mmCIF file of C-alpha atoms in Angstrom:
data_model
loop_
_atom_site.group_PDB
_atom_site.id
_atom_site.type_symbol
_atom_site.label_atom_id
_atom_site.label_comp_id
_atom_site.label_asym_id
_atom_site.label_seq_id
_atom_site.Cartn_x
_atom_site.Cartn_y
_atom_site.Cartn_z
ATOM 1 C CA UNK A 292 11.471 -21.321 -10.831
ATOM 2 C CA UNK A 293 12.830 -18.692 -8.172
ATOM 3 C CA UNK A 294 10.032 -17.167 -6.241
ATOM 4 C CA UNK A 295 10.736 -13.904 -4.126
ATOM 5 C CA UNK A 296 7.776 -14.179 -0.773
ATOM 6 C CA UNK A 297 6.963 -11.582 1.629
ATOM 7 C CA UNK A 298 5.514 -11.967 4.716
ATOM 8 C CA UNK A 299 4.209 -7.835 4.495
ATOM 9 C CA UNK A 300 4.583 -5.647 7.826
ATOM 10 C CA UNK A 301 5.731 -1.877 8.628
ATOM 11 C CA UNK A 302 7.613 -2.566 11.159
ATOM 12 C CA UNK A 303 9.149 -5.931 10.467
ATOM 13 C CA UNK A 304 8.844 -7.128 6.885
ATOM 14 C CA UNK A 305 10.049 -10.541 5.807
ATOM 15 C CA UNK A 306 11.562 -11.766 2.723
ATOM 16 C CA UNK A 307 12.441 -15.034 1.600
ATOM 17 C CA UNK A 308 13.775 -16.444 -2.147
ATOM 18 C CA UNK A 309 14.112 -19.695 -2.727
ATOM 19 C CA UNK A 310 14.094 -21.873 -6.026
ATOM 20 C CA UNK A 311 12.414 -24.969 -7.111
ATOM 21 C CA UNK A 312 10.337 -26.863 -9.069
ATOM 22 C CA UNK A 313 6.828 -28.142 -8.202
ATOM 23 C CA UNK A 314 7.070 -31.615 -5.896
ATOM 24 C CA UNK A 315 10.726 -31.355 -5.593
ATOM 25 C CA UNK A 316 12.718 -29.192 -2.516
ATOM 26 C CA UNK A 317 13.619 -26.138 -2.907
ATOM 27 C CA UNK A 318 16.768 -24.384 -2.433
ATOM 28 C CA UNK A 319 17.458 -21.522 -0.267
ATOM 29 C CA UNK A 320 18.923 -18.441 -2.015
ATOM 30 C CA UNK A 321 18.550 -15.938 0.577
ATOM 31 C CA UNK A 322 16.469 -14.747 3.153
ATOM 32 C CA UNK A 323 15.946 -11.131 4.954
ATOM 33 C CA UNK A 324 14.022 -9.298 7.257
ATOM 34 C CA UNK A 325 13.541 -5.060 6.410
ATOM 35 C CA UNK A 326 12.940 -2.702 9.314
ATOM 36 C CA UNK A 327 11.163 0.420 9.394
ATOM 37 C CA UNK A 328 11.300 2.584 12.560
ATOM 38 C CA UNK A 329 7.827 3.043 14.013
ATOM 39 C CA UNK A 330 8.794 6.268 15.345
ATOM 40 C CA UNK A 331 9.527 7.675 11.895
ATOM 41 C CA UNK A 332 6.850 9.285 9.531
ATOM 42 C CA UNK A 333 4.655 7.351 7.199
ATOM 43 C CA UNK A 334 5.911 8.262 4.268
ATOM 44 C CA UNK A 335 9.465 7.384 5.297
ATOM 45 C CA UNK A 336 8.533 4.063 6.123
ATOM 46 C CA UNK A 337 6.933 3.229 3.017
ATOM 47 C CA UNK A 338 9.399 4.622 1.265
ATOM 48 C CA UNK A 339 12.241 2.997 2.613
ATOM 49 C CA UNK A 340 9.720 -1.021 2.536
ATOM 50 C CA UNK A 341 9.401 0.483 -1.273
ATOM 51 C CA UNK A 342 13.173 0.828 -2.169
ATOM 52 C CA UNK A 343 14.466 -1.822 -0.074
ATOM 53 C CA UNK A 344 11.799 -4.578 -1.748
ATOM 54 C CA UNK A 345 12.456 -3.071 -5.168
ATOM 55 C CA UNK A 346 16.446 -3.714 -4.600
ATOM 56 C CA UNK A 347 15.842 -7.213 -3.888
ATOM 57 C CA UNK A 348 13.860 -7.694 -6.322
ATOM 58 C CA UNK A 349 16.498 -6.485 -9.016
ATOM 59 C CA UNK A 350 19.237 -8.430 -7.049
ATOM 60 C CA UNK A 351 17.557 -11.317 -6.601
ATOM 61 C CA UNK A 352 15.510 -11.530 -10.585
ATOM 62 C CA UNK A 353 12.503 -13.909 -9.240
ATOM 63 C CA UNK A 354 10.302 -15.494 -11.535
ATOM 64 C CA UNK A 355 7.498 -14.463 -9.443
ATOM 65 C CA UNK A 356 6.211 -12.913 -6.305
ATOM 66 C CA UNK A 357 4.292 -14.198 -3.339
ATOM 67 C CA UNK A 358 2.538 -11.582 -0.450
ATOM 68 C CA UNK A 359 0.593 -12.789 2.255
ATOM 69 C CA UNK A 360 -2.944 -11.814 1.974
ATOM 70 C CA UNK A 361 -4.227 -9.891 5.119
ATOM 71 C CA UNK A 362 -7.292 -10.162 7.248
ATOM 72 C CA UNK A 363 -8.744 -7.444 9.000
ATOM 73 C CA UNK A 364 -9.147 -10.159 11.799
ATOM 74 C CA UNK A 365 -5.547 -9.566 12.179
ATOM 75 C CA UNK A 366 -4.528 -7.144 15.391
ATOM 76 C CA UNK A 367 -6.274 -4.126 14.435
ATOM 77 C CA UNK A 368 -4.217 -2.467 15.984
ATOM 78 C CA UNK A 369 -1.477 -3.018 13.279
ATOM 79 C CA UNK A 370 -3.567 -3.814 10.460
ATOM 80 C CA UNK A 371 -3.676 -0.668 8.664
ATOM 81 C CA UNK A 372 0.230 -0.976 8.198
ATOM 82 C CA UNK A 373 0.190 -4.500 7.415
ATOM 83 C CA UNK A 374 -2.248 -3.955 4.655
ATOM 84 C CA UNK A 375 -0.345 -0.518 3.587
ATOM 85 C CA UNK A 376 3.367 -2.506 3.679
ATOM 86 C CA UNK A 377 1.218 -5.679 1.397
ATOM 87 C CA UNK A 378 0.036 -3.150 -1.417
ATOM 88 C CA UNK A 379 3.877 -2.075 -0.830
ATOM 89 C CA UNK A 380 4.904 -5.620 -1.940
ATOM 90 C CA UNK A 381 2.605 -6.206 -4.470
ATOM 91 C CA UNK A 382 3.073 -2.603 -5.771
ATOM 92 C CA UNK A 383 6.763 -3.876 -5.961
ATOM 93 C CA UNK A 384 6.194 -7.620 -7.523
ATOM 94 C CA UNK A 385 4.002 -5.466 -10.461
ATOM 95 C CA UNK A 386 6.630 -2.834 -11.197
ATOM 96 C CA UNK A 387 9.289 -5.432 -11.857
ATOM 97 C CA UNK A 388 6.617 -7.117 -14.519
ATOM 98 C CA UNK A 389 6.174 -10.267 -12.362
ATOM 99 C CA UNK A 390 3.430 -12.441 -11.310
ATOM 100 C CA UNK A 391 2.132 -11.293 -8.194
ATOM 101 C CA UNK A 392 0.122 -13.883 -6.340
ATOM 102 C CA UNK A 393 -1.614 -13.306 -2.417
ATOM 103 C CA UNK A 394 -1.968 -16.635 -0.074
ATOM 104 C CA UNK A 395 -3.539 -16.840 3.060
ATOM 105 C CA UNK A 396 -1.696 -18.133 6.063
ATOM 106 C CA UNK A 397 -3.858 -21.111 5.991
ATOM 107 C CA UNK A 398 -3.176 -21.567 2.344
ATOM 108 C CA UNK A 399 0.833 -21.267 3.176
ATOM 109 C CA UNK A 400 0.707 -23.828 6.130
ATOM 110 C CA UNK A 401 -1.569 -26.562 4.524
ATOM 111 C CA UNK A 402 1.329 -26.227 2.223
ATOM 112 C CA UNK A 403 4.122 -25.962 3.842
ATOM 113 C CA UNK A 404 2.687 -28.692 7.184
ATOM 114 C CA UNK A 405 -0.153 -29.958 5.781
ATOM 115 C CA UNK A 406 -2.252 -28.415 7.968
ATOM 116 C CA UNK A 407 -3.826 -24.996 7.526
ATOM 117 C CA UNK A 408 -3.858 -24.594 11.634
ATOM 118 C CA UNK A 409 -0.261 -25.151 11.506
ATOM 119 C CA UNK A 410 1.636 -23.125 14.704
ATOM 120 C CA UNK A 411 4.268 -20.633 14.398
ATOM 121 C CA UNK A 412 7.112 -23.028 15.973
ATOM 122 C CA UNK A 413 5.446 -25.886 13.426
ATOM 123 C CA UNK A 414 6.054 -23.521 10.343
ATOM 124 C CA UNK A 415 9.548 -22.742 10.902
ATOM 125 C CA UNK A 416 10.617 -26.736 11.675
ATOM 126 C CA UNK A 417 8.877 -27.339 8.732
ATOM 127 C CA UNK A 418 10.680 -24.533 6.642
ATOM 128 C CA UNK A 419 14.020 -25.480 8.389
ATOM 129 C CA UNK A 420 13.396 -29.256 7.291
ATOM 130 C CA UNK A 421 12.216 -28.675 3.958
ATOM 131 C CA UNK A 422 15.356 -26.097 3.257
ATOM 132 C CA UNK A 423 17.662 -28.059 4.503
ATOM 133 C CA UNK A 424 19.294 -25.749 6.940
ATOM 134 C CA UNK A 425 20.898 -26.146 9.473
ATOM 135 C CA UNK A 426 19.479 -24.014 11.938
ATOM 136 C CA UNK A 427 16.008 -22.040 12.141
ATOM 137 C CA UNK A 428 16.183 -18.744 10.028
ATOM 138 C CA UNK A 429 17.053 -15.758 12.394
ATOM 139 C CA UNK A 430 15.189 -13.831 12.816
ATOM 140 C CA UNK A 431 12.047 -15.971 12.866
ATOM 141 C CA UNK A 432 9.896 -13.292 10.640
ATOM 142 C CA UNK A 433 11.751 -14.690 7.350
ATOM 143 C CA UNK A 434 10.586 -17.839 7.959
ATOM 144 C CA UNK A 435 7.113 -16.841 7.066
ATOM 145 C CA UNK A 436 8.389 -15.214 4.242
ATOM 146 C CA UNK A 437 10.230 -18.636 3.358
ATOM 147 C CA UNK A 438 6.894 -20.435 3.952
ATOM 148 C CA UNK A 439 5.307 -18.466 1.276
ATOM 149 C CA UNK A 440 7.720 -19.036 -1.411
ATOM 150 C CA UNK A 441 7.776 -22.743 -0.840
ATOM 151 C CA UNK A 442 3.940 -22.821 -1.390
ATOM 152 C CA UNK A 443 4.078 -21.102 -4.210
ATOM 153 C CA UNK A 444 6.282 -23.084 -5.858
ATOM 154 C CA UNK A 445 4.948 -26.226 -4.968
ATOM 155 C CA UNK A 446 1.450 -24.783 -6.410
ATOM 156 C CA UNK A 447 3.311 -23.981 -9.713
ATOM 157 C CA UNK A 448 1.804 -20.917 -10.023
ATOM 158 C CA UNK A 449 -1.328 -22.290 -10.757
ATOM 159 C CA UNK A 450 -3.580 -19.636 -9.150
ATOM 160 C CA UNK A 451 -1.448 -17.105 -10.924
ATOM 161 C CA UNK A 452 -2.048 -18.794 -14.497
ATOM 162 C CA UNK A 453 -5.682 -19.718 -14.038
ATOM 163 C CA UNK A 454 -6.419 -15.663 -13.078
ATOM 164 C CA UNK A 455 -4.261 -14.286 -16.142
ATOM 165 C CA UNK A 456 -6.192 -17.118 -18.226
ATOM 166 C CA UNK A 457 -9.251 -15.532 -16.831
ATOM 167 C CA UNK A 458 -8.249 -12.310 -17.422
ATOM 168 C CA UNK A 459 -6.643 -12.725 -20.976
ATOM 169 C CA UNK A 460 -10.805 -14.464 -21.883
ATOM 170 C CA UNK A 461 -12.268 -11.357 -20.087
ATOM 171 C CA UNK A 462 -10.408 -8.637 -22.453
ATOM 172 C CA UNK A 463 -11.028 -10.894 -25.405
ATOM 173 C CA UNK A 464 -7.615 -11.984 -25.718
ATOM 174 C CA UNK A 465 -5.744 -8.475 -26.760
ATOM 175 C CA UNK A 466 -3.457 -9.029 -23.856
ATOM 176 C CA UNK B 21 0.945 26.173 -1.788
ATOM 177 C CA UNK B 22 -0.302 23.919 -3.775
ATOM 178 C CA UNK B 23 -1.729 20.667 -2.467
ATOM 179 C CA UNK B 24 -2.517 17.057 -3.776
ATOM 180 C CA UNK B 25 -5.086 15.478 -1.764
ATOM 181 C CA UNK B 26 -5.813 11.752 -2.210
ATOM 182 C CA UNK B 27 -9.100 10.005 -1.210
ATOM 183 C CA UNK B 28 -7.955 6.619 -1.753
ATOM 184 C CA UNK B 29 -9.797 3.941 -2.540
ATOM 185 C CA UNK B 30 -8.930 0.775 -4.580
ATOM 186 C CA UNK B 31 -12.100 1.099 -7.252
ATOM 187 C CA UNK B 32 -12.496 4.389 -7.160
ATOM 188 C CA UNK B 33 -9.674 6.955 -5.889
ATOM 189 C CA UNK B 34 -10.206 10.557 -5.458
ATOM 190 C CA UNK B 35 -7.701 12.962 -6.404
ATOM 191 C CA UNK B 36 -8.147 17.094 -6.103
ATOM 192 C CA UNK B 37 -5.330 19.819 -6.562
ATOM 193 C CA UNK B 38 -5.818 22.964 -5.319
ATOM 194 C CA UNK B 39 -3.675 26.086 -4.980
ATOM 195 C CA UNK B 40 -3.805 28.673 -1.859
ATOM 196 C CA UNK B 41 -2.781 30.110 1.312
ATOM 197 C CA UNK B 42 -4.119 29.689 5.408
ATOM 198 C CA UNK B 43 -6.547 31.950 6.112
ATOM 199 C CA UNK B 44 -7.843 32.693 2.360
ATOM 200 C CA UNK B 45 -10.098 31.039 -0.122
ATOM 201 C CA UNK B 46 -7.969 27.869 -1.820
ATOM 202 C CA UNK B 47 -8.231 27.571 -5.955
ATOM 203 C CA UNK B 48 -9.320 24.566 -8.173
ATOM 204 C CA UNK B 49 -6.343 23.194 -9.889
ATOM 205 C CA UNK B 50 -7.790 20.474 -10.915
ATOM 206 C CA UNK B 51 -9.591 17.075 -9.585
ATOM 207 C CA UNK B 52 -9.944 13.304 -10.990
ATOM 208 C CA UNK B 53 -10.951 10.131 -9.684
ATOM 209 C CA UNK B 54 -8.670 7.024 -10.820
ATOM 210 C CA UNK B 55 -10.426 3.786 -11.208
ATOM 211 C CA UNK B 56 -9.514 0.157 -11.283
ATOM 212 C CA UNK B 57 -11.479 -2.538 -12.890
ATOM 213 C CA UNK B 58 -12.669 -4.907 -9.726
ATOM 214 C CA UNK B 59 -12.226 -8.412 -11.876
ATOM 215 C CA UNK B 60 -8.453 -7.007 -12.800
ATOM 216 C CA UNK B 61 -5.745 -8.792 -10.920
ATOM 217 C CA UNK B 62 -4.718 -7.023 -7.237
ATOM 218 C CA UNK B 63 -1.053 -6.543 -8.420
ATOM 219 C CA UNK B 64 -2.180 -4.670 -11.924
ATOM 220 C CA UNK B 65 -4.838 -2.537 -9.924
ATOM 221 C CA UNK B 66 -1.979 -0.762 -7.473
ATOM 222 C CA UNK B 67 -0.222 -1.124 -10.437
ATOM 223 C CA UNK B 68 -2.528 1.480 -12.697
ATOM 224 C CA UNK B 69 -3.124 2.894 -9.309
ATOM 225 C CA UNK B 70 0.737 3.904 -8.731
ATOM 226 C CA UNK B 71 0.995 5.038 -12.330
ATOM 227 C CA UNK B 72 -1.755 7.471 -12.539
ATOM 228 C CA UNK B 73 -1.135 8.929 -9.027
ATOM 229 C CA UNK B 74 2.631 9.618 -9.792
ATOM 230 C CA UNK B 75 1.578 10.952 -13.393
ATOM 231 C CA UNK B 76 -0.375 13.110 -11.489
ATOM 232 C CA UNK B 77 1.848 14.753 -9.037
ATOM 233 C CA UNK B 78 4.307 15.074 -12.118
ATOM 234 C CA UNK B 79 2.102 17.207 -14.009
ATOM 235 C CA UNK B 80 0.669 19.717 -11.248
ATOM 236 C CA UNK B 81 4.238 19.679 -9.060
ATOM 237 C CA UNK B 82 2.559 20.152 -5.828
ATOM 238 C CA UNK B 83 4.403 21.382 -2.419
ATOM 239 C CA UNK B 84 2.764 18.669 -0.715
ATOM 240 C CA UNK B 85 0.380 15.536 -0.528
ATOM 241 C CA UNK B 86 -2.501 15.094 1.985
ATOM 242 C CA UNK B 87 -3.979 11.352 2.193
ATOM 243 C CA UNK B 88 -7.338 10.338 3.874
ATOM 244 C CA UNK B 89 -6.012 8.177 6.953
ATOM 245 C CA UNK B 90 -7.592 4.603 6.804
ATOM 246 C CA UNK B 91 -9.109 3.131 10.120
ATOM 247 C CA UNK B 92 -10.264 -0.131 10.549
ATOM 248 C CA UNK B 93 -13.856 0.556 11.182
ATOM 249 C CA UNK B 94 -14.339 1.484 7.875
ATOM 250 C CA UNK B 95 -16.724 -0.603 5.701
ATOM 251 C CA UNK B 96 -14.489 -4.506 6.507
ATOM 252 C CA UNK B 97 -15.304 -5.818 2.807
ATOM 253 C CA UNK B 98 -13.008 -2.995 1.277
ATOM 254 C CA UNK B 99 -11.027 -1.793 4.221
ATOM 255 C CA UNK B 100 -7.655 -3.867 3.072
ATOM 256 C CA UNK B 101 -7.963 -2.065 -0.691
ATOM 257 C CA UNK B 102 -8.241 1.010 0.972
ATOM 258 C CA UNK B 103 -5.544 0.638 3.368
ATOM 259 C CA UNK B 104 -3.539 -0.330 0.065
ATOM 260 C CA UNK B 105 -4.606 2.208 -2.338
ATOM 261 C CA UNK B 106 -3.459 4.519 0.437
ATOM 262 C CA UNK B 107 -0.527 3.161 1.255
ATOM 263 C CA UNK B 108 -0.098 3.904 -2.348
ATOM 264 C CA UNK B 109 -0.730 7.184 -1.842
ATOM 265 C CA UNK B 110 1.132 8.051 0.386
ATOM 266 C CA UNK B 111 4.475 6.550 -1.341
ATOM 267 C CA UNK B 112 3.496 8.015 -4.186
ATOM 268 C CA UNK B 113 4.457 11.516 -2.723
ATOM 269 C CA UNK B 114 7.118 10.131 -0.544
ATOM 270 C CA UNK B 115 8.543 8.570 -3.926
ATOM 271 C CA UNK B 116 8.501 12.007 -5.776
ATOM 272 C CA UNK B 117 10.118 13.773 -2.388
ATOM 273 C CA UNK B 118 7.381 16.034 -1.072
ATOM 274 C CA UNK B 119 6.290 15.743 2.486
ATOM 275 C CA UNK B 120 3.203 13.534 2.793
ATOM 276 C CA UNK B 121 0.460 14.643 5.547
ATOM 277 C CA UNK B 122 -2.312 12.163 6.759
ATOM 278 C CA UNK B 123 -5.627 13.214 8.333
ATOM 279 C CA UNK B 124 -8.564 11.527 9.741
ATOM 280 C CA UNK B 125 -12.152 12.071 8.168
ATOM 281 C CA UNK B 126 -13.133 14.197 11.005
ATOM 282 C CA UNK B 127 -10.252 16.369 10.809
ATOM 283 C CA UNK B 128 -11.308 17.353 6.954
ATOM 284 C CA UNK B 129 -14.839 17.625 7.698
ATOM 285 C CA UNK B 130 -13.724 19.669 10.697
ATOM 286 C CA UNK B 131 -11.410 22.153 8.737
ATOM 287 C CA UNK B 132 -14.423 22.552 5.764
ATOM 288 C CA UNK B 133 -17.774 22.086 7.542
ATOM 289 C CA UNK B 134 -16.654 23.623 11.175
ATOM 290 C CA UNK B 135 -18.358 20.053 12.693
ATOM 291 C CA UNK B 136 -16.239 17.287 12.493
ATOM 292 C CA UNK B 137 -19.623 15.032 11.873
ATOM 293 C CA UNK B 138 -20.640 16.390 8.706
ATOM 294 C CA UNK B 139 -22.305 14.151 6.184
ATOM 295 C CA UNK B 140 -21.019 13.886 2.788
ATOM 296 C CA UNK B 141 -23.546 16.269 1.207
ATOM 297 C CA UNK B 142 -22.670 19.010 3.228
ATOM 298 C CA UNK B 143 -19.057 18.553 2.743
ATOM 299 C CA UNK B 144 -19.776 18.505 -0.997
ATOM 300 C CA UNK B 145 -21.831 22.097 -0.418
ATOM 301 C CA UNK B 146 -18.541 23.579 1.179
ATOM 302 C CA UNK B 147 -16.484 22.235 -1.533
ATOM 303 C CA UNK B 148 -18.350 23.817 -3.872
ATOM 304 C CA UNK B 149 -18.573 26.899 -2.053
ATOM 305 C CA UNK B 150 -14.921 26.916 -0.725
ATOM 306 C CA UNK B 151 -13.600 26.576 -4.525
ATOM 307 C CA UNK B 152 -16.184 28.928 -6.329
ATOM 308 C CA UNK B 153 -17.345 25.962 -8.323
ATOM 309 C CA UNK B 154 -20.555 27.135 -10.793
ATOM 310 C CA UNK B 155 -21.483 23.450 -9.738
ATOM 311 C CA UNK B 156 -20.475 20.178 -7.868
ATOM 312 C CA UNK B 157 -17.495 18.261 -8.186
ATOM 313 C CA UNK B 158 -18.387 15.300 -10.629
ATOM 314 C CA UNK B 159 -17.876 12.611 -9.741
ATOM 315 C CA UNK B 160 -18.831 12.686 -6.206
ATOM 316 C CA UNK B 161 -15.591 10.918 -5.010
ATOM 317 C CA UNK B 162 -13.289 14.165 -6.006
ATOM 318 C CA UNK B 163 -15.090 16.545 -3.329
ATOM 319 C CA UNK B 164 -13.719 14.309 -0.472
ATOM 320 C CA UNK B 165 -10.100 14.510 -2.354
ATOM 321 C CA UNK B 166 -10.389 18.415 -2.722
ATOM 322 C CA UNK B 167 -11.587 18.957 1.075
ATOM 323 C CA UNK B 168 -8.451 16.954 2.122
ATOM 324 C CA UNK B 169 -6.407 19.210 -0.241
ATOM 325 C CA UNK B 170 -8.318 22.163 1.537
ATOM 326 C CA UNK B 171 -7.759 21.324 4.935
ATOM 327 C CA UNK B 172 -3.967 20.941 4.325
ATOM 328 C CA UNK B 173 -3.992 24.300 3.191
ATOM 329 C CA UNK B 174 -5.486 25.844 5.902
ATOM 330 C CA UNK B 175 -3.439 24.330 8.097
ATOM 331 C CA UNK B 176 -0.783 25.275 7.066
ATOM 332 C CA UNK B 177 0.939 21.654 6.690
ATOM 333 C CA UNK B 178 1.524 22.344 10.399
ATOM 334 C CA UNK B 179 1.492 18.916 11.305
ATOM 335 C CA UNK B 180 3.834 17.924 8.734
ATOM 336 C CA UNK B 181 6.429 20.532 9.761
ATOM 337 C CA UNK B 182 5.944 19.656 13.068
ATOM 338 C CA UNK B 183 6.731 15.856 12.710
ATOM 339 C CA UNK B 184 9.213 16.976 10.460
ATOM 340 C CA UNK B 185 11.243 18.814 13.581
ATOM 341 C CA UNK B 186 10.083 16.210 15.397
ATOM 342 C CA UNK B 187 12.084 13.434 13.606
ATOM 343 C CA UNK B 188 15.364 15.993 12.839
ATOM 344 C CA UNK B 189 15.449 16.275 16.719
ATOM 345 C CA UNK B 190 15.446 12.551 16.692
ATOM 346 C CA UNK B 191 17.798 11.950 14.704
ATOM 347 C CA UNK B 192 20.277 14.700 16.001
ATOM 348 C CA UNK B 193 20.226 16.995 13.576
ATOM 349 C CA UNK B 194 20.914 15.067 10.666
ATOM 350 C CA UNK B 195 18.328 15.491 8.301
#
């Protein structure tokens, strides 16, 4: 399966595909990190997070999505974009007809480390090893983004399927 | 002008047109609340959410969108739907072109009530009173949607015109 993850953010938003199959490594098909100017207008920004996710999406055809779920423990200061840039991401994931699934960071680094208190520098060894690259990802944002995709396909998608499951018994099966 | 204003919210999201000019009494358009089922998935909730807002702002063509801003101090159990239903929002006029204003709560209650403290039944009053209403906006959640819509009115989208110039400057005359 090829899973598209974003690590959401207005300012600095990463994204990272890679392909795989549950208990096996994955393969690196590309990774990327989209810029919005904070100086420019709201709208703009989401705008531009909008198109740019939606074009990688198309180019990239994931079987699913995976978006880092945010805390409002995070820096409050940048919350309110982080959270506006994630319903970006899932907004985009959703559009395209795909699976969108949320993680939390602990989720993503039990995953990726095997330890959900996993350090930044920890995360991106571990997504360098795992990859098989031969340097860190540059910059250091997609690695997040990386980190995400791994995890999810390493889960399989489970959370995904159990909560469609879910939903299919709540609507009495007409989806 | 005619103005969109969004009260966003992930469960319930306000939505009030109205038609007018600064300095004289707005119009009803017209005002609905979008909901999303709570048990649904996140991704198919800002999905319905993204539909219905952009069907919207098809049908009544407004000049411009005004969006409640989000701030963190805000209830912290529903803070990240909100900050995603209006990030929502706000692309959703971004998306169909039109300049996108955001304004704090006490900047509507301001422009409507003349107090920037105003409680919710008071802004509901002026609503009522502003618009010529023969009764209250129903449900509830649309009077805080129409009083954004208001206050962009009367204000002539100054601030968006001003950011506007603001960013052309920036960006040497480009735009």
């Amino acid at each position: 399966m090829r899973v598209l993850g974003v690590d959401p953010g207005l300012t600095r938003c990463g994204v990272g595909v890679v392909e795989g199959r549950p208990g096996r490594p994955c393969a690196l098909v590309a990774y990327y990190v989209v810029y919005t100017d904070p100086e420019d207008d709201l709208a703009l920004r989401l705008l531009h997070l909008d198109r740019s996710l939606g074009d990688l999406v198309s180019e990239h055809r994931p079987d699913a999505v995976a978006v880092e779920r945010v805390f409002s423990q995070h820096n409050v200061r940048t919350v309110m974009g982080t959270a506006q840039a994630s319903g970006v991401a899932v907004l985009a994931g959703a559009r395209a007809g795909l699976p969108v699934t949320t993680y939390t960071p602990s989720e993503v680094k039990a995953a990726v480390t095997g330890s959900g208190q996993a350090d930044k520098k920890q995360m991106t060894t571990m997504v360098t090893r795992l990859l098989r690259l031969p340097e860190p990802p540059k910059p250091a944002d997609a690695a997040d983004a990386l980190a995400l995709a791994i995890c999810h396909v390493w889960r399989g998608g489970t959370r995904s399927k159990l909560a469609e499951a879910a939903q299919r018994a709540r609507r009495g099966g007409t989806r």
